[in-house]
Short mmCIF file of C-alpha atoms in Angstrom, two decimals:
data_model
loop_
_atom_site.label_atom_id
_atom_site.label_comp_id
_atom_site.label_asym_id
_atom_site.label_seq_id
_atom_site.Cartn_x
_atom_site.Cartn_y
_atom_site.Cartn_z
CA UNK E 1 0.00 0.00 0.00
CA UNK E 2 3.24 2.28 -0.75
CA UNK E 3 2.06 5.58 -1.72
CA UNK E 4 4.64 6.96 -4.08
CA UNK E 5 7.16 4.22 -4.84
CA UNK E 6 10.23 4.04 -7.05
CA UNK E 7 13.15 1.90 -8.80
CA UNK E 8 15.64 0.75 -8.11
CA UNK E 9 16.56 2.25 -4.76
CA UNK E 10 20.15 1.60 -5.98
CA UNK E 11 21.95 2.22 -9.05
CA UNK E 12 25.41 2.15 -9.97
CA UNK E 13 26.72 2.56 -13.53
CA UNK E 14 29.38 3.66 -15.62
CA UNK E 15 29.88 6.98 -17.11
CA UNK E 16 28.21 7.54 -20.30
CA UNK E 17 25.16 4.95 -19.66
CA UNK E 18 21.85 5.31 -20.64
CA UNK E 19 19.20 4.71 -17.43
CA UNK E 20 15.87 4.63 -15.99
CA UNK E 21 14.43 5.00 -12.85
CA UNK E 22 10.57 4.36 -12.42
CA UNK E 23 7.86 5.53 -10.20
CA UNK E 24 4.26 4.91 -9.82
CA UNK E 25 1.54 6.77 -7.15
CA UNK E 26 -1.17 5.27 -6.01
CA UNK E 27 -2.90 7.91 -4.16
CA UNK E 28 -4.42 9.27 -7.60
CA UNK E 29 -2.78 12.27 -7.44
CA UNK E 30 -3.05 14.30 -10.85
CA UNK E 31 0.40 15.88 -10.75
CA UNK E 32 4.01 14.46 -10.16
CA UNK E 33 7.32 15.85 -9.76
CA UNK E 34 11.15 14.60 -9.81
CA UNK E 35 13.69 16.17 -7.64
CA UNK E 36 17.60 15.77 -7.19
CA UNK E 37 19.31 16.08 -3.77
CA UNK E 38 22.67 16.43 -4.07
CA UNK E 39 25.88 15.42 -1.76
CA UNK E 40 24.60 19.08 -0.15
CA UNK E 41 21.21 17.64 0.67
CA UNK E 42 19.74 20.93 -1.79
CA UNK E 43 16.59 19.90 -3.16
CA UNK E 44 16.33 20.71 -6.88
CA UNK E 45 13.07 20.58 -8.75
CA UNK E 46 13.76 18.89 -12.13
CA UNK E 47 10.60 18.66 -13.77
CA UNK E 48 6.44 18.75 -12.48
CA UNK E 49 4.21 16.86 -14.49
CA UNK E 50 0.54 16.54 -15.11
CA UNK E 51 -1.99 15.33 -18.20
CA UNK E 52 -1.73 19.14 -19.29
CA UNK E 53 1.39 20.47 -18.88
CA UNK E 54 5.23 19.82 -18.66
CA UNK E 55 7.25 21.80 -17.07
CA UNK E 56 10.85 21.61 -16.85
CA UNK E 57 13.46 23.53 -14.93
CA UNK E 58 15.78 25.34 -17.68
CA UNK E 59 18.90 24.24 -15.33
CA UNK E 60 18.19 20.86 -15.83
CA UNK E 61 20.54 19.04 -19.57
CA UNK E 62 18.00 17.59 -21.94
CA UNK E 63 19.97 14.41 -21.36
CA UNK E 64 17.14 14.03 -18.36
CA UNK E 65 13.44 13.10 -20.20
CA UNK E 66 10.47 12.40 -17.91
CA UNK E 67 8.31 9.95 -19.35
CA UNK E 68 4.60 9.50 -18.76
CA UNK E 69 2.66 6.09 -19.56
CA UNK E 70 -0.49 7.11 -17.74
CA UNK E 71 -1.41 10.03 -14.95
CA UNK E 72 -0.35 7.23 -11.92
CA UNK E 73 3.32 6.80 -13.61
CA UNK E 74 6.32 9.19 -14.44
CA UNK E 75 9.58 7.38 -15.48
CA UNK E 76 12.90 9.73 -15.32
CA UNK E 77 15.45 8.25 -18.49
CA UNK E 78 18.85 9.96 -18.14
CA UNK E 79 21.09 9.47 -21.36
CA UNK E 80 25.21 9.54 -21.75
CA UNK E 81 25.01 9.18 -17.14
CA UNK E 82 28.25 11.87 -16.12
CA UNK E 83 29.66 11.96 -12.52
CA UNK E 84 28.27 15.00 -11.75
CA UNK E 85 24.79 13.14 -12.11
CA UNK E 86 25.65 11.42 -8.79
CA UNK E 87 22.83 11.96 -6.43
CA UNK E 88 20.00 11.15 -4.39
CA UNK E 89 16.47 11.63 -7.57
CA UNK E 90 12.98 11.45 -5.98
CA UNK E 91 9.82 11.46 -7.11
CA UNK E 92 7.16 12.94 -5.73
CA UNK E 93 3.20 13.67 -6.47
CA UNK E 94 0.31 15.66 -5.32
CA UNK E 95 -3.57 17.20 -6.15
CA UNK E 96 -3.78 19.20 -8.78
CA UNK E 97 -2.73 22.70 -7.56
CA UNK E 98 -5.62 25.05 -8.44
CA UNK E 99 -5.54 28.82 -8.23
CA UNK E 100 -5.14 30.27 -4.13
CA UNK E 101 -4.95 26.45 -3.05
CA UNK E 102 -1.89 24.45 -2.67
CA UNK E 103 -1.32 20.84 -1.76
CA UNK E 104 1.20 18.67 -0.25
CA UNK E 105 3.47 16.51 -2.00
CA UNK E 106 4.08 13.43 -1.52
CA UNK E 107 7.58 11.76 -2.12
CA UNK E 108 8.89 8.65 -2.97
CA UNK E 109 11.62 6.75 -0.90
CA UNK E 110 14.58 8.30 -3.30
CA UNK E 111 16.99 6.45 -5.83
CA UNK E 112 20.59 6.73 -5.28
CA UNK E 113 22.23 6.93 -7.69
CA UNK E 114 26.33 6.66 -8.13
CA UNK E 115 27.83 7.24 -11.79
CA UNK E 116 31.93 5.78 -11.65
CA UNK H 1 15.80 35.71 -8.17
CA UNK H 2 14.33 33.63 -5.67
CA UNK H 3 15.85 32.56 -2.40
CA UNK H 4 15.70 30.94 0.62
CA UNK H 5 17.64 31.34 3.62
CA UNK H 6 17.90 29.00 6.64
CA UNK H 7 20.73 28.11 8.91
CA UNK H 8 22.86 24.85 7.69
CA UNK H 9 22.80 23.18 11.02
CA UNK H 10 21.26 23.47 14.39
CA UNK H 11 22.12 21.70 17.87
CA UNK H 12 19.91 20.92 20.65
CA UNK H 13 19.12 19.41 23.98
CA UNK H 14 16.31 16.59 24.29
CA UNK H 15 13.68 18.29 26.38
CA UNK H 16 14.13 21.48 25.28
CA UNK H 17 12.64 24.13 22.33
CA UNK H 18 14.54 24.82 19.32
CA UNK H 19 13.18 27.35 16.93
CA UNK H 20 14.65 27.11 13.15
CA UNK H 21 14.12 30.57 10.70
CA UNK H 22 13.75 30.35 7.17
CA UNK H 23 13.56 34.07 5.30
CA UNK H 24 12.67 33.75 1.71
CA UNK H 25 12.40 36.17 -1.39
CA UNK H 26 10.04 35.01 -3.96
CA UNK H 27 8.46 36.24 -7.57
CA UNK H 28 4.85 35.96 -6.03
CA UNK H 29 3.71 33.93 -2.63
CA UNK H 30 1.09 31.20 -2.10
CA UNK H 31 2.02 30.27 0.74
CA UNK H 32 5.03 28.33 2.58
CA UNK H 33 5.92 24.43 3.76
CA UNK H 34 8.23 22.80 6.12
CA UNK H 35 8.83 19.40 5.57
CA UNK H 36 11.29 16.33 7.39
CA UNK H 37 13.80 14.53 6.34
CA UNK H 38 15.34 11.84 8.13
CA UNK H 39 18.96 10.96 7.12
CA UNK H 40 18.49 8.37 3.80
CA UNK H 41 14.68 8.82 3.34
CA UNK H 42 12.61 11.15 1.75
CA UNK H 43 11.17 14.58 3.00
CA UNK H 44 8.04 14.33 4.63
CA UNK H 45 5.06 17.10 4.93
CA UNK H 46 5.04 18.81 8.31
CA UNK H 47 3.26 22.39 7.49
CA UNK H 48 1.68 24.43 5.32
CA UNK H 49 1.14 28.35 5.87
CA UNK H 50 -0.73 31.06 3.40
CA UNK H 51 -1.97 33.73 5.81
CA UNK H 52 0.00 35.34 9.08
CA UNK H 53 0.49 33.77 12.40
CA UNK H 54 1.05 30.47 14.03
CA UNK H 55 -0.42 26.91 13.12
CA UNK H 56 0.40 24.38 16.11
CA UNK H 57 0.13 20.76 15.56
CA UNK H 58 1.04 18.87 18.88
CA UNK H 59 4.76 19.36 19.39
CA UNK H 60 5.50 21.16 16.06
CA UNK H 61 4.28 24.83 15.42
CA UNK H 62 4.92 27.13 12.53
CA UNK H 63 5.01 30.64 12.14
CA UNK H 64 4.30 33.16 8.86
CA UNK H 65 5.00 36.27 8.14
CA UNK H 66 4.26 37.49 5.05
CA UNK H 67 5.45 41.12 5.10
CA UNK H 68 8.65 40.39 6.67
CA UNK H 69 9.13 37.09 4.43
CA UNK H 70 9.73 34.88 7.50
CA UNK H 71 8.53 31.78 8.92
CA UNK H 72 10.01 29.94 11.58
CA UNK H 73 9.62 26.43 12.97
CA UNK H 74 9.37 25.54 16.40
CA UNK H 75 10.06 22.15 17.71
CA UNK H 76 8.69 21.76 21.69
CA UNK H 77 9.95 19.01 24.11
CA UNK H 78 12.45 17.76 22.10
CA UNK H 79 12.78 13.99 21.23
CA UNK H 80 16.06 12.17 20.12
CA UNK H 81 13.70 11.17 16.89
CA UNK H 82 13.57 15.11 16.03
CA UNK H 83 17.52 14.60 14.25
CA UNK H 84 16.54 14.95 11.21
CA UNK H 85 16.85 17.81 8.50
CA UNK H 86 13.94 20.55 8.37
CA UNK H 87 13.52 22.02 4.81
CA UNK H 88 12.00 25.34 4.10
CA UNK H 89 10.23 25.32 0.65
CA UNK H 90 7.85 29.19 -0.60
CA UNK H 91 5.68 28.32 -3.18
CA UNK H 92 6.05 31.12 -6.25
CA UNK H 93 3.54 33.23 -8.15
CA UNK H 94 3.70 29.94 -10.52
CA UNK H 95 2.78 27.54 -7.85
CA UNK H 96 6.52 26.27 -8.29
CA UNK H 97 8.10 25.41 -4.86
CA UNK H 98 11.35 26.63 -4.39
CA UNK H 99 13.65 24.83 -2.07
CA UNK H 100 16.02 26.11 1.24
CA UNK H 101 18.99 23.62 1.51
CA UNK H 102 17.63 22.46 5.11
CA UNK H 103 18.35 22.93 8.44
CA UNK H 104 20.06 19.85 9.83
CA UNK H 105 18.99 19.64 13.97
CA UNK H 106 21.13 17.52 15.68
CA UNK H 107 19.51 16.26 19.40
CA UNK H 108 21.73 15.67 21.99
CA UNK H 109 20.49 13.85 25.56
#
């Protein structure tokens, strides 16, 4: 009965990889999200996600590509892996935000990821 | 551009009240969070303030204030499970939250 799940919880691989890391909500939440902590524990929005709208951070290399087979699912595929991609990536989710209301979000237990 | 402030790390004893600021400077404000995180797991929701003043929820209260761009958290008789990190996050004028590096609060007996 996980709420917001991902995997792998690890992953090791070698420079210049292509990977995936999954996730999947169960709480029926209409928007997800994917974060990077770093080795500074900064939380870094990467992208937010619903059925309408994309939206990516303009920091973040379009080697990173969310990926969206339905609204309880939001897969993160990272191409040509680098050190510097070494870090903690969740996933979170939450309502829908409407205007003047916000709401929660949810996160996923993290995948660790280590690029040698 | 936007920011959040917090201090990196706090220390305090088990028992006691620890209060942990967080200033922020935002395009637009809906409203602010605090959220948990325990060392290798994920951040978990502790607050949410739009308008002025304190919300208290058992041990854990939170403070806003909007025209100073402040909110605190304050943490009452202290428990060894409180170690944790305490992230700050203001939510934009595009409903974007924007992240403080965390405050990590280290509990000693």
């Amino acid at each position: 009965d996980t709420a917001v799940s991902q995997t792998p919880k690890y992953l090791v691989t070698q420079m210049g990889n292509d990977k995936s890391i999954k996730c999947e909500q169960n709480l029926g939440h209409d928007t997800m999200y994917w974060y990077k902590q770093d080795s500074k524990k900064f939380l870094k929005i990467m992208f937010s996600y619903n059925n309408k709208e994309l939206i990516i951070n303009e920091t973040v290399p379009n080697r990173f590509s969310p990926k969206s087979p339905d609204k309880a699912h939001l897969n993160l595929h990272i191409n040509s892996l680098e050190l510097g991609d070494s870090a903690v990536y969740f996933c979170a989710s939450s309502q829908e935000t409407l205007a003047e209301t916000y709401n929660e979000q949810f996160f996923g237990p993290g995948t660790r990821l280590t690029v040698l | 551009g936007q920011n959040i402030d917090q201090p990196t790390e706090m220390t305090a004893t088990e028992g006691a009240i620890v209060q942990i600021n967080c200033t922020y400077q935002t395009s637009g404000f809906n409203g602010l969070f605090w959220y948990q995180q325990h060392a290798g797991e994920a951040p978990t929701f502790l607050s949410y303030n739009v308008l002025d003043g304190l919300e208290e929820k058992g041990r854990f209260s939170s403070f806003l204030s909007r025209s100073k761009g402040y909110s605190y958290l304050l943490l009452k008789e202290l428990q060894m499970k409180d170690s944790a990190s305490y992230l700050c996050a203001a939510v934009d004028s595009n409903y974007q939250l924007i992240w403080g590096a965390g405050t990590k609060l280290i509990i000693k007996p």
